[in-house]
Tab-separated table of C-alpha atoms in Angstrom:
chain	number	residue	atom	x	y	z
A	1	MET	CA	22.323	11.515	3.973
A	2	LYS	CA	19.538	12.126	6.508
A	3	ILE	CA	16.202	10.695	5.386
A	4	GLY	CA	13.022	11.595	7.250
A	5	ILE	CA	9.903	9.439	7.229
A	6	LEU	CA	6.490	10.661	8.338
A	7	GLY	CA	5.114	7.591	10.097
A	8	GLY	CA	6.760	4.883	12.146
A	9	GLY	CA	4.870	1.683	11.296
A	10	GLN	CA	5.982	-1.485	9.556
A	11	LEU	CA	6.392	0.116	6.129
A	12	ALA	CA	8.798	2.691	7.545
A	13	ARG	CA	10.584	-0.081	9.453
A	14	MET	CA	11.174	-2.072	6.260
A	15	ILE	CA	12.457	1.037	4.461
A	16	LEU	CA	14.973	1.425	7.293
A	17	GLU	CA	15.974	-2.241	7.160
A	18	ALA	CA	16.662	-1.966	3.425
A	19	GLY	CA	18.462	1.368	3.616
A	20	HIS	CA	20.763	0.850	6.575
A	21	LYS	CA	23.292	-0.994	4.406
A	22	TYR	CA	24.044	2.288	2.648
A	23	GLY	CA	24.801	4.045	5.925
A	24	PHE	CA	21.880	6.450	5.665
A	25	GLU	CA	20.616	8.158	8.819
A	26	PHE	CA	16.874	7.669	9.181
A	27	HIS	CA	14.686	10.048	11.193
A	28	ILE	CA	11.163	8.967	12.116
A	29	LEU	CA	8.214	11.158	13.084
A	30	SER	CA	5.659	8.972	14.813
A	31	LYS	CA	2.563	9.691	16.854
A	32	GLU	CA	3.632	6.983	19.273
A	33	GLU	CA	6.902	6.448	21.106
A	34	ASN	CA	8.869	3.274	20.430
A	35	SER	CA	7.106	2.687	17.110
A	36	PRO	CA	8.045	-0.326	14.947
A	37	ALA	CA	10.446	1.864	12.922
A	38	GLY	CA	11.531	3.852	15.967
A	39	LYS	CA	12.813	0.665	17.582
A	40	ILE	CA	15.558	0.362	14.962
A	41	THR	CA	16.753	3.974	14.807
A	42	LYS	CA	17.904	6.320	17.566
A	43	PHE	CA	16.399	9.244	15.655
A	44	GLU	CA	12.716	8.959	16.539
A	45	THR	CA	10.584	12.022	17.203
A	46	SER	CA	7.263	11.536	18.931
A	47	GLY	CA	4.788	14.130	17.728
A	48	ASP	CA	1.835	15.054	15.556
A	49	TRP	CA	2.488	15.730	11.866
A	50	ASN	CA	-0.567	18.018	11.871
A	51	ASP	CA	1.406	20.366	14.136
A	52	GLU	CA	3.420	22.657	11.859
A	53	GLU	CA	5.908	23.574	14.590
A	54	CYS	CA	6.564	19.870	15.167
A	55	LEU	CA	6.969	19.334	11.419
A	56	LYS	CA	9.404	22.230	11.132
A	57	ARG	CA	11.578	20.995	14.019
A	58	PHE	CA	11.591	17.496	12.558
A	59	SER	CA	12.484	18.647	9.052
A	60	GLU	CA	15.500	20.619	10.273
A	61	ASN	CA	17.304	17.302	10.795
A	62	CYS	CA	16.447	15.884	7.352
A	63	ASP	CA	17.873	16.247	3.845
A	64	VAL	CA	14.796	14.706	2.221
A	65	ILE	CA	11.450	13.458	3.572
A	66	THR	CA	9.164	10.641	2.453
A	67	LEU	CA	5.850	9.226	3.667
A	68	GLU	CA	4.765	5.907	5.090
A	69	ASN	CA	1.092	6.497	4.270
A	70	GLU	CA	-1.078	8.758	2.160
A	71	PHE	CA	-3.305	10.042	4.957
A	72	ILE	CA	-1.178	13.015	5.978
A	73	ASP	CA	-2.906	16.269	5.031
A	74	TYR	CA	-1.400	17.404	1.736
A	75	GLN	CA	-1.373	20.981	3.074
A	76	LYS	CA	1.091	19.914	5.770
A	77	ILE	CA	3.321	18.431	3.079
A	78	LYS	CA	3.018	21.724	1.182
A	79	PHE	CA	4.077	23.506	4.375
A	80	LEU	CA	7.261	21.400	4.456
A	81	GLU	CA	7.931	22.035	0.769
A	82	ASP	CA	7.577	25.764	1.345
A	83	THR	CA	10.414	25.580	3.881
A	84	GLY	CA	12.650	24.380	1.043
A	85	ILE	CA	12.866	20.671	1.824
A	86	GLU	CA	12.089	18.023	-0.801
A	87	VAL	CA	9.201	15.688	0.053
A	88	TYR	CA	8.352	12.589	-1.993
A	89	PRO	CA	5.660	11.978	-2.986
A	90	SER	CA	4.870	15.681	-3.318
A	91	SER	CA	1.899	17.568	-1.891
A	92	GLY	CA	0.331	17.735	-5.358
A	93	ILE	CA	0.445	13.950	-5.716
A	94	ILE	CA	-1.027	13.409	-2.262
A	95	GLU	CA	-3.795	15.947	-2.899
A	96	LEU	CA	-4.786	14.064	-6.048
A	97	ILE	CA	-4.624	10.571	-4.557
A	98	GLN	CA	-6.098	11.303	-1.104
A	99	ASP	CA	-9.490	12.023	-2.644
A	100	LYS	CA	-10.649	8.897	-4.469
A	101	LEU	CA	-13.054	10.886	-6.652
A	102	ILE	CA	-10.300	13.217	-7.876
A	103	GLN	CA	-8.028	10.196	-8.339
A	104	LYS	CA	-10.608	8.371	-10.465
A	105	LYS	CA	-11.336	11.469	-12.557
A	106	TYR	CA	-7.618	11.859	-13.246
A	107	LEU	CA	-7.234	8.226	-14.273
A	108	LYS	CA	-10.273	8.313	-16.550
A	109	GLN	CA	-9.185	11.558	-18.194
A	110	ASN	CA	-5.808	9.983	-18.941
A	111	GLY	CA	-7.202	6.870	-20.581
A	112	ILE	CA	-6.624	4.495	-17.659
A	113	PRO	CA	-9.445	1.883	-17.397
A	114	VAL	CA	-11.576	2.326	-14.254
A	115	ALA	CA	-15.064	1.285	-13.106
A	116	GLU	CA	-18.030	3.632	-13.581
A	117	PHE	CA	-18.169	6.172	-10.746
A	118	ALA	CA	-19.893	9.352	-9.621
A	119	GLU	CA	-19.901	11.850	-6.787
A	120	VAL	CA	-22.926	11.391	-4.493
A	121	ASN	CA	-24.135	13.714	-1.741
A	122	SER	CA	-27.523	12.230	-0.892
A	123	LYS	CA	-29.498	8.993	-0.847
A	124	GLU	CA	-31.353	10.246	-3.926
A	125	GLU	CA	-28.088	10.610	-5.855
A	126	ILE	CA	-27.117	7.066	-4.843
A	127	LEU	CA	-30.453	5.825	-6.232
A	128	LYS	CA	-29.834	7.759	-9.448
A	129	PHE	CA	-26.403	6.113	-9.842
A	130	ILE	CA	-27.953	2.680	-9.223
A	131	SER	CA	-30.668	3.326	-11.828
A	132	GLU	CA	-27.939	4.030	-14.388
A	133	ASN	CA	-25.598	1.182	-13.397
A	134	SER	CA	-27.708	-1.459	-11.539
A	135	TYR	CA	-26.968	-3.363	-8.329
A	136	PRO	CA	-24.621	-3.973	-6.652
A	137	VAL	CA	-22.713	-0.711	-6.233
A	138	VAL	CA	-20.000	0.302	-3.785
A	139	LEU	CA	-20.446	3.431	-1.699
A	140	LYS	CA	-17.054	4.842	-0.711
A	141	SER	CA	-15.717	7.517	1.542
A	142	ARG	CA	-13.634	9.738	-0.722
A	143	THR	CA	-10.873	10.041	1.884
A	144	MET	CA	-9.301	7.980	4.684
A	145	GLY	CA	-10.434	4.606	3.350
A	146	TYR	CA	-8.141	1.579	3.665
A	147	ASP	CA	-8.295	-2.142	4.531
A	148	GLY	CA	-12.035	-2.120	3.792
A	149	LYS	CA	-12.722	0.855	6.055
A	150	GLY	CA	-14.834	3.467	4.306
A	151	ASN	CA	-16.529	1.049	1.852
A	152	PHE	CA	-20.069	-0.341	1.855
A	153	THR	CA	-21.450	-2.674	-0.829
A	154	ILE	CA	-25.083	-1.814	-1.577
A	155	LYS	CA	-27.016	-4.813	-2.861
A	156	SER	CA	-30.604	-3.553	-2.613
A	157	ASP	CA	-32.701	-0.486	-1.836
A	158	GLY	CA	-32.762	-1.571	1.794
A	159	ASP	CA	-29.009	-1.045	2.152
A	160	ILE	CA	-28.943	2.570	0.993
A	161	LYS	CA	-29.946	4.318	4.226
A	162	GLU	CA	-27.577	2.290	6.397
A	163	ALA	CA	-24.676	2.772	3.976
A	164	PHE	CA	-25.273	6.508	3.670
A	165	ASP	CA	-25.740	7.046	7.411
A	166	ILE	CA	-22.549	5.167	8.280
A	167	LEU	CA	-20.233	6.565	5.626
A	168	SER	CA	-21.507	10.144	5.515
A	169	GLU	CA	-20.042	10.557	9.002
A	170	ARG	CA	-16.603	10.077	7.440
A	171	GLY	CA	-17.041	12.922	4.949
A	172	LYS	CA	-17.739	13.269	1.228
A	173	LEU	CA	-18.853	10.194	-0.722
A	174	MET	CA	-18.730	8.596	-4.157
A	175	CYS	CA	-20.350	5.582	-5.810
A	176	GLU	CA	-18.694	2.968	-8.008
A	177	SER	CA	-20.039	0.094	-10.018
A	178	PHE	CA	-19.269	-3.251	-8.417
A	179	VAL	CA	-16.675	-5.090	-10.487
A	180	THR	CA	-17.277	-8.842	-10.769
A	181	PHE	CA	-13.646	-9.819	-11.103
A	182	GLU	CA	-11.852	-13.103	-11.575
A	183	LYS	CA	-8.839	-12.015	-9.560
A	184	GLU	CA	-7.556	-9.022	-7.663
A	185	ILE	CA	-4.079	-8.169	-8.887
A	186	ALA	CA	-1.429	-5.587	-8.103
A	187	THR	CA	1.980	-4.307	-9.033
A	188	GLN	CA	4.547	-1.861	-7.748
A	189	VAL	CA	6.145	0.699	-10.011
A	190	VAL	CA	9.113	2.881	-9.089
A	191	ARG	CA	10.365	6.091	-10.683
A	192	ASN	CA	13.345	8.223	-9.700
A	193	LYS	CA	13.781	11.983	-10.133
A	194	SER	CA	15.600	11.521	-13.433
A	195	GLY	CA	12.595	9.701	-14.892
A	196	GLU	CA	13.954	6.139	-14.824
A	197	VAL	CA	11.025	3.736	-14.315
A	198	LYS	CA	10.932	0.059	-13.375
A	199	VAL	CA	7.938	-2.201	-12.755
A	200	TYR	CA	7.670	-5.277	-10.560
A	201	THR	CA	5.847	-8.418	-11.616
A	202	VAL	CA	2.055	-8.666	-11.520
A	203	VAL	CA	0.868	-10.485	-8.398
A	204	GLU	CA	-2.431	-11.945	-7.266
A	205	THR	CA	-3.766	-10.551	-3.997
A	206	ILE	CA	-6.270	-12.440	-1.851
A	207	GLN	CA	-8.256	-10.509	0.744
A	208	LYS	CA	-9.554	-11.639	4.123
A	209	ASP	CA	-12.155	-9.367	5.735
A	210	HIS	CA	-11.115	-6.634	3.261
A	211	ILE	CA	-7.463	-6.839	4.373
A	212	CYS	CA	-4.741	-8.188	2.113
A	213	ASN	CA	-4.025	-11.672	3.423
A	214	THR	CA	-2.047	-13.500	0.718
A	215	VAL	CA	0.089	-12.395	-2.230
A	216	ILE	CA	1.080	-14.867	-4.954
A	217	ALA	CA	4.018	-13.921	-7.187
A	218	SER	CA	5.319	-16.109	-9.992
A	219	LYS	CA	7.382	-15.712	-13.135
A	220	ASN	CA	4.779	-17.879	-14.873
A	221	LEU	CA	1.601	-16.009	-13.894
A	222	PHE	CA	-0.156	-13.264	-15.863
A	223	LYS	CA	2.204	-13.406	-18.851
A	224	ASN	CA	-0.649	-12.390	-21.173
A	225	ILE	CA	-1.318	-9.098	-19.355
A	226	ARG	CA	2.171	-8.231	-18.145
A	227	ASP	CA	2.952	-5.795	-20.955
A	228	GLU	CA	-0.361	-3.974	-20.556
A	229	VAL	CA	0.057	-3.632	-16.795
A	230	GLU	CA	3.592	-2.349	-17.267
A	231	SER	CA	2.359	0.184	-19.830
A	232	ILE	CA	-0.388	1.420	-17.484
A	233	ALA	CA	2.001	1.660	-14.531
A	234	LYS	CA	4.652	3.552	-16.485
A	235	LYS	CA	2.074	5.963	-17.906
A	236	ILE	CA	0.659	6.787	-14.471
A	237	VAL	CA	3.979	7.623	-12.777
A	238	THR	CA	5.408	9.388	-15.823
A	239	ASP	CA	2.343	11.589	-16.366
A	240	LEU	CA	2.319	12.480	-12.663
A	241	ASN	CA	6.085	13.118	-12.552
A	242	TYR	CA	5.950	10.774	-9.572
A	243	VAL	CA	9.024	9.942	-7.477
A	244	GLY	CA	9.219	6.793	-5.330
A	245	VAL	CA	7.361	3.494	-5.242
A	246	MET	CA	3.642	3.389	-6.034
A	247	GLY	CA	1.346	0.431	-5.445
A	248	ILE	CA	-1.337	-0.086	-8.082
A	249	GLU	CA	-4.330	-2.266	-7.183
A	250	MET	CA	-6.342	-3.687	-10.084
A	251	PHE	CA	-9.136	-6.067	-10.990
A	252	LEU	CA	-8.784	-8.711	-13.684
A	253	VAL	CA	-12.020	-9.344	-15.590
A	254	GLN	CA	-11.319	-12.095	-18.123
A	255	GLU	CA	-8.320	-10.436	-19.784
A	256	LYS	CA	-9.465	-6.873	-19.125
A	257	ILE	CA	-7.639	-4.773	-16.538
A	258	ILE	CA	-9.495	-2.245	-14.381
A	259	VAL	CA	-7.478	-0.017	-12.066
A	260	ASN	CA	-9.012	0.107	-8.597
A	261	GLU	CA	-6.781	2.348	-6.487
A	262	LEU	CA	-3.342	3.933	-6.333
A	263	ALA	CA	-1.202	3.875	-3.191
A	264	PRO	CA	1.572	6.516	-3.217
A	265	ARG	CA	3.975	4.470	-1.108
A	266	VAL	CA	5.529	1.067	-0.689
A	267	HIS	CA	2.715	-1.456	-0.563
A	268	ASN	CA	1.680	-4.602	1.287
A	269	SER	CA	1.426	-6.511	-2.000
A	270	GLY	CA	5.146	-5.902	-2.531
A	271	HIS	CA	6.503	-7.385	0.697
A	272	TYR	CA	7.524	-10.522	-1.203
A	273	THR	CA	10.134	-8.432	-3.065
A	274	ILE	CA	12.442	-8.464	-0.006
A	275	GLU	CA	13.425	-12.089	-0.568
A	276	ALA	CA	12.112	-12.812	-4.058
A	277	CYS	CA	13.496	-9.920	-6.132
A	278	HIS	CA	16.979	-8.644	-6.869
A	279	THR	CA	16.031	-5.282	-5.336
A	280	SER	CA	13.146	-4.913	-2.896
A	281	GLN	CA	10.502	-2.228	-3.235
A	282	PHE	CA	11.838	-0.726	-0.001
A	283	GLU	CA	15.383	-0.303	-1.261
A	284	ASN	CA	14.154	1.025	-4.602
A	285	HIS	CA	11.963	3.589	-2.872
A	286	THR	CA	15.009	5.036	-1.129
A	287	ARG	CA	17.025	4.900	-4.336
A	288	ALA	CA	14.253	6.762	-6.157
A	289	ILE	CA	13.884	9.664	-3.717
A	290	LEU	CA	17.677	10.131	-3.687
A	291	ASN	CA	17.798	9.881	-7.495
A	292	TYR	CA	20.071	6.844	-7.434
A	293	PRO	CA	19.903	4.362	-10.335
A	294	LEU	CA	17.061	1.929	-9.737
A	295	GLY	CA	17.784	-1.680	-8.868
A	296	ASN	CA	16.715	-4.771	-10.789
A	297	THR	CA	13.029	-5.521	-10.131
A	298	GLU	CA	13.029	-9.024	-11.622
A	299	MET	CA	12.309	-12.042	-9.455
A	300	ILE	CA	15.225	-14.192	-8.309
A	301	ASN	CA	12.980	-17.147	-7.543
A	302	GLU	CA	10.385	-18.817	-9.727
A	303	ASN	CA	7.657	-18.314	-7.123
A	304	ALA	CA	6.953	-16.517	-3.874
A	305	VAL	CA	3.938	-16.476	-1.572
A	306	MET	CA	3.515	-13.870	1.147
A	307	ILE	CA	0.953	-14.267	3.939
A	308	ASN	CA	0.198	-11.510	6.430
A	309	ILE	CA	0.242	-12.361	10.110
A	310	LEU	CA	-2.923	-10.648	11.315
A	311	GLY	CA	-3.816	-10.341	14.983
A	312	GLU	CA	-6.341	-12.913	16.181
A	313	ARG	CA	-6.907	-11.574	19.705
A	314	ASN	CA	-6.523	-8.398	21.734
A	315	GLY	CA	-3.646	-8.254	24.176
A	316	LYS	CA	0.116	-8.200	24.573
A	317	ALA	CA	2.005	-9.609	21.603
A	318	GLU	CA	3.829	-12.867	22.258
A	319	LEU	CA	5.572	-14.646	19.391
A	320	LYS	CA	5.299	-18.451	19.491
A	321	ASN	CA	6.566	-21.255	17.236
A	322	ALA	CA	9.056	-19.147	15.263
A	323	ASN	CA	11.702	-21.790	15.902
A	324	LYS	CA	9.442	-24.464	14.446
A	325	ILE	CA	8.671	-22.759	11.133
A	326	LEU	CA	12.201	-21.449	10.584
A	327	GLN	CA	13.525	-24.983	10.289
A	328	ASN	CA	12.472	-24.701	6.646
A	329	LYS	CA	15.169	-22.713	4.804
A	330	ASN	CA	12.631	-21.340	2.296
A	331	ILE	CA	10.516	-19.628	4.964
A	332	HIS	CA	11.285	-15.983	5.770
A	333	LEU	CA	9.669	-14.462	8.864
A	334	HIS	CA	9.159	-10.754	9.510
A	335	ILE	CA	7.778	-9.523	12.835
A	336	TYR	CA	7.066	-5.800	13.050
A	337	GLY	CA	7.781	-5.189	16.727
A	338	LYS	CA	4.291	-4.038	17.737
A	339	GLU	CA	3.870	-4.473	21.463
A	340	ASN	CA	0.143	-5.193	21.403
A	341	THR	CA	-1.811	-7.462	19.112
A	342	ILE	CA	-5.327	-6.494	17.996
A	343	ILE	CA	-7.768	-8.549	15.940
A	344	GLY	CA	-7.015	-7.810	12.272
A	345	ARG	CA	-3.854	-5.789	13.009
A	346	LYS	CA	-0.849	-6.450	10.778
A	347	MET	CA	1.738	-7.937	13.128
A	348	GLY	CA	4.165	-9.420	10.612
A	349	HIS	CA	4.356	-11.525	7.482
A	350	ILE	CA	5.759	-14.785	6.145
A	351	THR	CA	7.283	-15.178	2.691
A	352	VAL	CA	8.040	-18.567	1.157
A	353	THR	CA	10.046	-19.011	-2.035
A	354	GLY	CA	10.554	-22.058	-4.242
A	355	ASN	CA	10.326	-23.670	-7.664
A	356	GLU	CA	6.944	-25.424	-7.339
A	357	LEU	CA	4.106	-22.942	-6.808
A	358	GLN	CA	1.642	-25.366	-5.242
A	359	LYS	CA	4.252	-26.559	-2.748
A	360	VAL	CA	5.189	-22.951	-1.946
A	361	LYS	CA	1.520	-22.136	-1.264
A	362	GLU	CA	1.079	-25.172	0.982
A	363	THR	CA	4.270	-24.393	2.910
A	364	ALA	CA	3.217	-20.775	3.453
A	365	GLU	CA	-0.260	-21.750	4.623
A	366	LYS	CA	1.112	-24.355	7.025
A	367	ALA	CA	3.666	-21.904	8.417
A	368	ARG	CA	0.968	-19.307	8.995
A	369	LYS	CA	-1.177	-21.811	10.883
A	370	ASN	CA	1.768	-22.697	13.099
A	371	ILE	CA	2.852	-19.160	13.973
A	372	SER	CA	1.175	-17.292	16.824
A	373	ILE	CA	1.617	-13.775	18.098
């Protein structure tokens, strides 16, 4: 089976790592040579997925194609589908999710709880939304927003011009009410072509400079909302006829769940599943797109904490102190193979498992302080 992936970053790399045990042949299309995923397969194509000729040549070597991110133009995915190859998630899914306004409208129409929102095309329309919902509000680029890029929190009239001027350069905009949440939470849900669905545990996500920094997973957390989250997740992927893993980011307000965003791919908040679950999100994604039975999504360990290793300087990557932290058998280190480190860039992650959550947290935090790249 020849599986193509559009994108060659760390998410594609971890799909390869999980799928190699089945003997699959992975083909990567990356805009850069020697990408993180390209380093572990001999089938890497360097090219632009906006170039239809490049896409066609790439697809000729694949039995099925999947995506590493949701920022590929859905029309290019439609182009691939029109050649007869299966792509998951489909162009229709990507068209819906790429535009946050369309995504939110879909969720609201289908009874999924979301914050108040509206399309805005001028500073006057932003003011109108504020008058109806009060400060603060979040101005968002409808497309190409991730890791805090494309968002601006407006706290007063004085912020409106700056927010509009900055974000309008990125394209169409929308406004959302600011959600005063107790915790940011997430889950991954996976569905195969036959309609089998499985949901991973609810995790807490902690952001640093709008980038996911820490994920806390525990069999003992969020028991009171687990069934509701599972119901929401299953409804979303079933109604969409979705195939693959989807990340669902949510806010927890007291015991009320508000869905923030959908990610039609394997997700940073699910990295802990590699060591802490019977079947990782990466393996289950491959199983889903091939219509294999889905693996067990339950946690093996009582607790797991994942911390991203984010770049803290600009320059050539140089891993230090790995030997020191790996003396602890409960620490699992993943380095993505990026040659250059950049401030805020995701360079790797650490996962710690164990029976005592507080100890697991402390071990993970200490390991992160000790590692350097």
